[in-house]
Short mmCIF file of N, CA, C and O in Angstrom, two decimals:
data_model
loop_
_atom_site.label_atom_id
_atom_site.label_comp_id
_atom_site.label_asym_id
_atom_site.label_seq_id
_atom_site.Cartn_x
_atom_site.Cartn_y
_atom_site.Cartn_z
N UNK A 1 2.22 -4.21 -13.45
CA UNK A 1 2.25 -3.92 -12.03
C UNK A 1 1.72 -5.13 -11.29
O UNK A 1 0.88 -5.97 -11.65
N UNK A 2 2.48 -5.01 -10.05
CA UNK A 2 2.05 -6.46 -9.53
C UNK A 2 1.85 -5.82 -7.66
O UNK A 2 2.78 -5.31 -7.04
N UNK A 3 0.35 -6.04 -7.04
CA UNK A 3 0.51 -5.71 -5.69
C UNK A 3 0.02 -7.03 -4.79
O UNK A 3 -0.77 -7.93 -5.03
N UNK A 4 0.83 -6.73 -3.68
CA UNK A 4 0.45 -7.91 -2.92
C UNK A 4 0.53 -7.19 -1.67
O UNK A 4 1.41 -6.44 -1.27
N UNK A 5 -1.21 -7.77 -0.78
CA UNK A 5 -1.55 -7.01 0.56
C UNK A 5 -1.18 -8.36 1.50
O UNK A 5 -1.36 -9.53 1.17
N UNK A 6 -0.66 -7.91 2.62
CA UNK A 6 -0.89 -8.62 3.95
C UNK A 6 -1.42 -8.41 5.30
O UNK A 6 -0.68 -7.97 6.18
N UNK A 7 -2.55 -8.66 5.49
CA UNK A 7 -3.55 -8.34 6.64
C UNK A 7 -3.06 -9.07 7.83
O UNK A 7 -3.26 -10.28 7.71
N UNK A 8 -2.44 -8.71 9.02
CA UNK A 8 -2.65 -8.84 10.36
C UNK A 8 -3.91 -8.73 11.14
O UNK A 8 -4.42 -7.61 11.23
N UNK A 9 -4.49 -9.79 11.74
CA UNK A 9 -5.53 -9.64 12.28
C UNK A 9 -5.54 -10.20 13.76
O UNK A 9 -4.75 -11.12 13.94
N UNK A 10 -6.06 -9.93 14.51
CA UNK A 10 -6.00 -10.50 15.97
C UNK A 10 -7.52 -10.43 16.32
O UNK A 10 -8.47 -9.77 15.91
N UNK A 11 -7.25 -11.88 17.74
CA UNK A 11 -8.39 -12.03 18.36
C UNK A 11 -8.73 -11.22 19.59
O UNK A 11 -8.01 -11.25 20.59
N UNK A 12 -10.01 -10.38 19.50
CA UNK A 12 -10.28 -9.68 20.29
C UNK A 12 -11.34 -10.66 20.66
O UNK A 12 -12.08 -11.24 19.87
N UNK A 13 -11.29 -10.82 22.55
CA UNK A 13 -12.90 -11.37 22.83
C UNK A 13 -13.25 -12.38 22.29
O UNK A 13 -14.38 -12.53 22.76
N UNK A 14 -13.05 -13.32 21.53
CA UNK A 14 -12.97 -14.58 20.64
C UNK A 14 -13.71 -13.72 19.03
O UNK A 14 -14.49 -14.32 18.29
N UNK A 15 -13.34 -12.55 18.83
CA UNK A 15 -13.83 -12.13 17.67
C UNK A 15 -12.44 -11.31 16.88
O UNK A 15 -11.70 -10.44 17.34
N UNK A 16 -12.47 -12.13 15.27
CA UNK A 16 -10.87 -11.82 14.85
C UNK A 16 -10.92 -10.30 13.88
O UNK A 16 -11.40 -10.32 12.75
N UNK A 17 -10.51 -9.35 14.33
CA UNK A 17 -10.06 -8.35 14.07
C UNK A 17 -8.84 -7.70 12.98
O UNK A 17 -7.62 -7.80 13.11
N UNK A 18 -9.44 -7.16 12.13
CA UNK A 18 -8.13 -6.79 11.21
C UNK A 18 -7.56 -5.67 11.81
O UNK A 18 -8.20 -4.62 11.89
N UNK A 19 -6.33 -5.79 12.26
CA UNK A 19 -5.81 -4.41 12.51
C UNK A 19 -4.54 -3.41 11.55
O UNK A 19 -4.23 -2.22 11.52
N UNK A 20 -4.09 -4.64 10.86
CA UNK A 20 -2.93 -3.69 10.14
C UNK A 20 -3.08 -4.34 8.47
O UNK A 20 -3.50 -5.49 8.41
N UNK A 21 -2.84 -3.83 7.51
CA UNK A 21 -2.72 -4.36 6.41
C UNK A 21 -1.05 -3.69 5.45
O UNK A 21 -0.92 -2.47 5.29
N UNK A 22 -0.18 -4.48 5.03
CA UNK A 22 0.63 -4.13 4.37
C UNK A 22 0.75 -3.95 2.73
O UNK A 22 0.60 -4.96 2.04
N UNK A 23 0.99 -2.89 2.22
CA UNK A 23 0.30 -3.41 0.49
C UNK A 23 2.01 -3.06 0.30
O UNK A 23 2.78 -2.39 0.99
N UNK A 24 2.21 -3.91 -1.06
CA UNK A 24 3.73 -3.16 -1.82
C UNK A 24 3.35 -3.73 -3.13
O UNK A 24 2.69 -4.74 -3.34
N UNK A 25 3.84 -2.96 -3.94
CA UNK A 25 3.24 -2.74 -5.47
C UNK A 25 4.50 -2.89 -6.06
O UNK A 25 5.50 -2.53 -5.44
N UNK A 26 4.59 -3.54 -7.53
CA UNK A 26 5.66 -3.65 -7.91
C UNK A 26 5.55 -3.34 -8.89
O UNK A 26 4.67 -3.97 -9.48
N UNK A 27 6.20 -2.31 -9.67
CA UNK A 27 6.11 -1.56 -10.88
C UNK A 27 7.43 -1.77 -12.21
O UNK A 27 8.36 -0.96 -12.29
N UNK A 28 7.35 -2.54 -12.82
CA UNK A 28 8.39 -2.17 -13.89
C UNK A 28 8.23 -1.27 -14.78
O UNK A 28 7.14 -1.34 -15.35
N UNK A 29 8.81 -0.56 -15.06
CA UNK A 29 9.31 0.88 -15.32
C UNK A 29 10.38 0.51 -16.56
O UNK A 29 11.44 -0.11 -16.48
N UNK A 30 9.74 1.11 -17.69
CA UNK A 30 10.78 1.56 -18.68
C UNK A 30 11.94 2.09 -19.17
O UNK A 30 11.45 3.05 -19.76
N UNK A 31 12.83 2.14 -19.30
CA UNK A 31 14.13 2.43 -19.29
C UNK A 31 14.37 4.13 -18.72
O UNK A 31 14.94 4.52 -17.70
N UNK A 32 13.53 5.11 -20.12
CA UNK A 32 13.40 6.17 -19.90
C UNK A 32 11.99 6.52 -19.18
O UNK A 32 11.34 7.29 -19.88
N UNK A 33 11.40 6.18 -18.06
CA UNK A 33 10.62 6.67 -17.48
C UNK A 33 10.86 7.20 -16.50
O UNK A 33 11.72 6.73 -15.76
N UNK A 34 10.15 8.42 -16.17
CA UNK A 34 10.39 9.47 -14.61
C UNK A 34 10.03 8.60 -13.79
O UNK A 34 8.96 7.99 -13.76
N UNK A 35 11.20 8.50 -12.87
CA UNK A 35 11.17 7.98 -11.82
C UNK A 35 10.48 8.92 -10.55
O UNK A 35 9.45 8.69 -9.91
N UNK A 36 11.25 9.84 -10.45
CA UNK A 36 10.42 10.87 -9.53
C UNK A 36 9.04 11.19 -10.02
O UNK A 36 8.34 11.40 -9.02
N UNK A 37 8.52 11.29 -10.83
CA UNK A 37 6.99 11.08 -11.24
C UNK A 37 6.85 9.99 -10.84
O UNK A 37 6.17 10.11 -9.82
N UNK A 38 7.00 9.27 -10.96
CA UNK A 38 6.51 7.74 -10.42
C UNK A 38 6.21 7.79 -8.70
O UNK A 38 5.20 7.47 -8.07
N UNK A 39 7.46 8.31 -8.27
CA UNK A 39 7.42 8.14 -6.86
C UNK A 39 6.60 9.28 -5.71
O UNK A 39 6.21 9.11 -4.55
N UNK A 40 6.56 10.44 -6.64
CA UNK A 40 5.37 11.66 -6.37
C UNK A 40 4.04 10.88 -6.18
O UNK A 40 3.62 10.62 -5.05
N UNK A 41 3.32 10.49 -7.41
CA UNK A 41 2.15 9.62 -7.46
C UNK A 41 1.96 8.76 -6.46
O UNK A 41 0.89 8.68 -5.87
N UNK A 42 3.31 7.82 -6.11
CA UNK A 42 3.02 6.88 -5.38
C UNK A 42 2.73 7.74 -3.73
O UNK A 42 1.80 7.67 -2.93
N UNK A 43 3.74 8.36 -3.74
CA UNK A 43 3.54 9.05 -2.56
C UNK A 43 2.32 9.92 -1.92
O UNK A 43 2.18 9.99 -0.70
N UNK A 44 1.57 10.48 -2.72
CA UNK A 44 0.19 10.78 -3.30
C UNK A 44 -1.30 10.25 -2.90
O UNK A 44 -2.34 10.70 -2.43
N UNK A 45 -0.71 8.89 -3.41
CA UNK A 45 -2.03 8.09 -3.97
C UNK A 45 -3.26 7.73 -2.81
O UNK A 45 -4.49 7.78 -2.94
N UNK A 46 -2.40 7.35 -1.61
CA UNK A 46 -3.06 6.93 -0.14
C UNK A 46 -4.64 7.73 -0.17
O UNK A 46 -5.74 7.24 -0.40
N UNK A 47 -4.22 9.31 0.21
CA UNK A 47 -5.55 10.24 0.35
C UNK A 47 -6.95 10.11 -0.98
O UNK A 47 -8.09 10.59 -1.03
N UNK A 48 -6.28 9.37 -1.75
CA UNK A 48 -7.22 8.97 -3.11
C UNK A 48 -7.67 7.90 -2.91
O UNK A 48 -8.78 7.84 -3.43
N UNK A 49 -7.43 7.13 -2.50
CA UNK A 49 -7.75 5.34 -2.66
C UNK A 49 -9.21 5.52 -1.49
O UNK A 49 -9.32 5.93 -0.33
N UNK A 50 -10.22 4.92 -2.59
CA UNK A 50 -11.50 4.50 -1.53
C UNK A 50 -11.28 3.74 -0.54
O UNK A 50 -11.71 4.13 0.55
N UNK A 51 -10.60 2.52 -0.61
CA UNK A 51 -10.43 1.66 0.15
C UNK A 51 -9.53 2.14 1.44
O UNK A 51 -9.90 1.56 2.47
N UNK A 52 -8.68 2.87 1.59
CA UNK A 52 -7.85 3.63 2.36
C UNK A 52 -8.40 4.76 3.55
O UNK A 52 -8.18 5.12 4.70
N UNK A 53 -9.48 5.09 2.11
CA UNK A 53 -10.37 6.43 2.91
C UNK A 53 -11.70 5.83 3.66
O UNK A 53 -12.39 6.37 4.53
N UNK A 54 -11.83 4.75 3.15
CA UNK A 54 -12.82 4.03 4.03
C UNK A 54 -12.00 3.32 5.43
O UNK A 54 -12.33 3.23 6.62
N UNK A 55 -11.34 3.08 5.02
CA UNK A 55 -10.85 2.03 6.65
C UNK A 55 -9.32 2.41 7.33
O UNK A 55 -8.65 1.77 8.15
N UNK A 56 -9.04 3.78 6.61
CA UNK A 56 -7.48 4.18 7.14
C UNK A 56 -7.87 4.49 8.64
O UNK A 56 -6.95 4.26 9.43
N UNK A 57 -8.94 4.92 9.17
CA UNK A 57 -8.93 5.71 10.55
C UNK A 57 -9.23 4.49 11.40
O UNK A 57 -9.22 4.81 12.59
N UNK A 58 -9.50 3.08 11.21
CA UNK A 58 -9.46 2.25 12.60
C UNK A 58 -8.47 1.04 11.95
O UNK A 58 -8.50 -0.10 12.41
N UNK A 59 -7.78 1.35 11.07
CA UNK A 59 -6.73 -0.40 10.36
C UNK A 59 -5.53 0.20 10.25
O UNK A 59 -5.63 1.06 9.36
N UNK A 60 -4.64 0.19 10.61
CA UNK A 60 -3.27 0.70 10.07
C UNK A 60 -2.95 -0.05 8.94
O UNK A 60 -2.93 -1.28 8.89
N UNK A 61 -2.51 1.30 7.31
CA UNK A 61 -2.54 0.32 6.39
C UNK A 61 -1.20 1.58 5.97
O UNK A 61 -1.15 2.81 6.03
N UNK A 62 -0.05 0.28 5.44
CA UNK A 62 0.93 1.00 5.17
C UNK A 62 1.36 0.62 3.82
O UNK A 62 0.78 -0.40 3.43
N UNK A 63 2.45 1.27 2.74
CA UNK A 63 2.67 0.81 1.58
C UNK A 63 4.04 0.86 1.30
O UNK A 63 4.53 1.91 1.71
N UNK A 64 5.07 -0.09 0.59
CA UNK A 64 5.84 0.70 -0.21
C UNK A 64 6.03 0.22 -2.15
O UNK A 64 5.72 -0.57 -3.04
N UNK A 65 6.32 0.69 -2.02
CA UNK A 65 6.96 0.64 -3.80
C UNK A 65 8.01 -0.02 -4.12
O UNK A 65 9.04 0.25 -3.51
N UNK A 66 8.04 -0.95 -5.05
CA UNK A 66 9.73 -1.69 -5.46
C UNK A 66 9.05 -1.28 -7.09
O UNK A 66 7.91 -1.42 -7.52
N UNK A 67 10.22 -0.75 -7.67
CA UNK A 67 10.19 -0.38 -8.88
C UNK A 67 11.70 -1.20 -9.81
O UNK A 67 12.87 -1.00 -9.51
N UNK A 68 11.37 -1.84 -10.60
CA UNK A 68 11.88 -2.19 -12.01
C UNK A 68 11.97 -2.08 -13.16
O UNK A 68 11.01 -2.08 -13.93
N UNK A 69 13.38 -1.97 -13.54
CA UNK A 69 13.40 -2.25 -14.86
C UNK A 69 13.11 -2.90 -15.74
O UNK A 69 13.49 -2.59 -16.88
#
């Protein structure tokens, strides 16, 4: 698995502000693996993640999934 975040941040007041962060995760996936399991979990996972539950209510942080074979 491979994830890569991108943080938007702006200057408020001469003080720089994170406001949005983008994550997308890249999963290769086995020939015969559940895909819809895969994509349940992913869909899931947000309300679990510390990092999410710590800073989802003032950062807009969004995700998606690219999955491979």
């Amino acid at each position: 698995m491979e994830t890569e975040a991108v943080g938007e941040v702006q200057n408020e007041d001469g003080v720089l502000v994170l406001r949005r962060i983008r994550v997308t995760y890249r999963l290769r996936l086995a020939a015969d693996a559940d895909r819809a399991a895969v994509q349940r979990a992913f869909e899931h996972h947000m309300p679990r993640c510390p990092v999410y539950r710590s800073i989802g209510g003032s950062v807009d942080v969004t995700t998606s999934l690219e999955l491979e074979q």
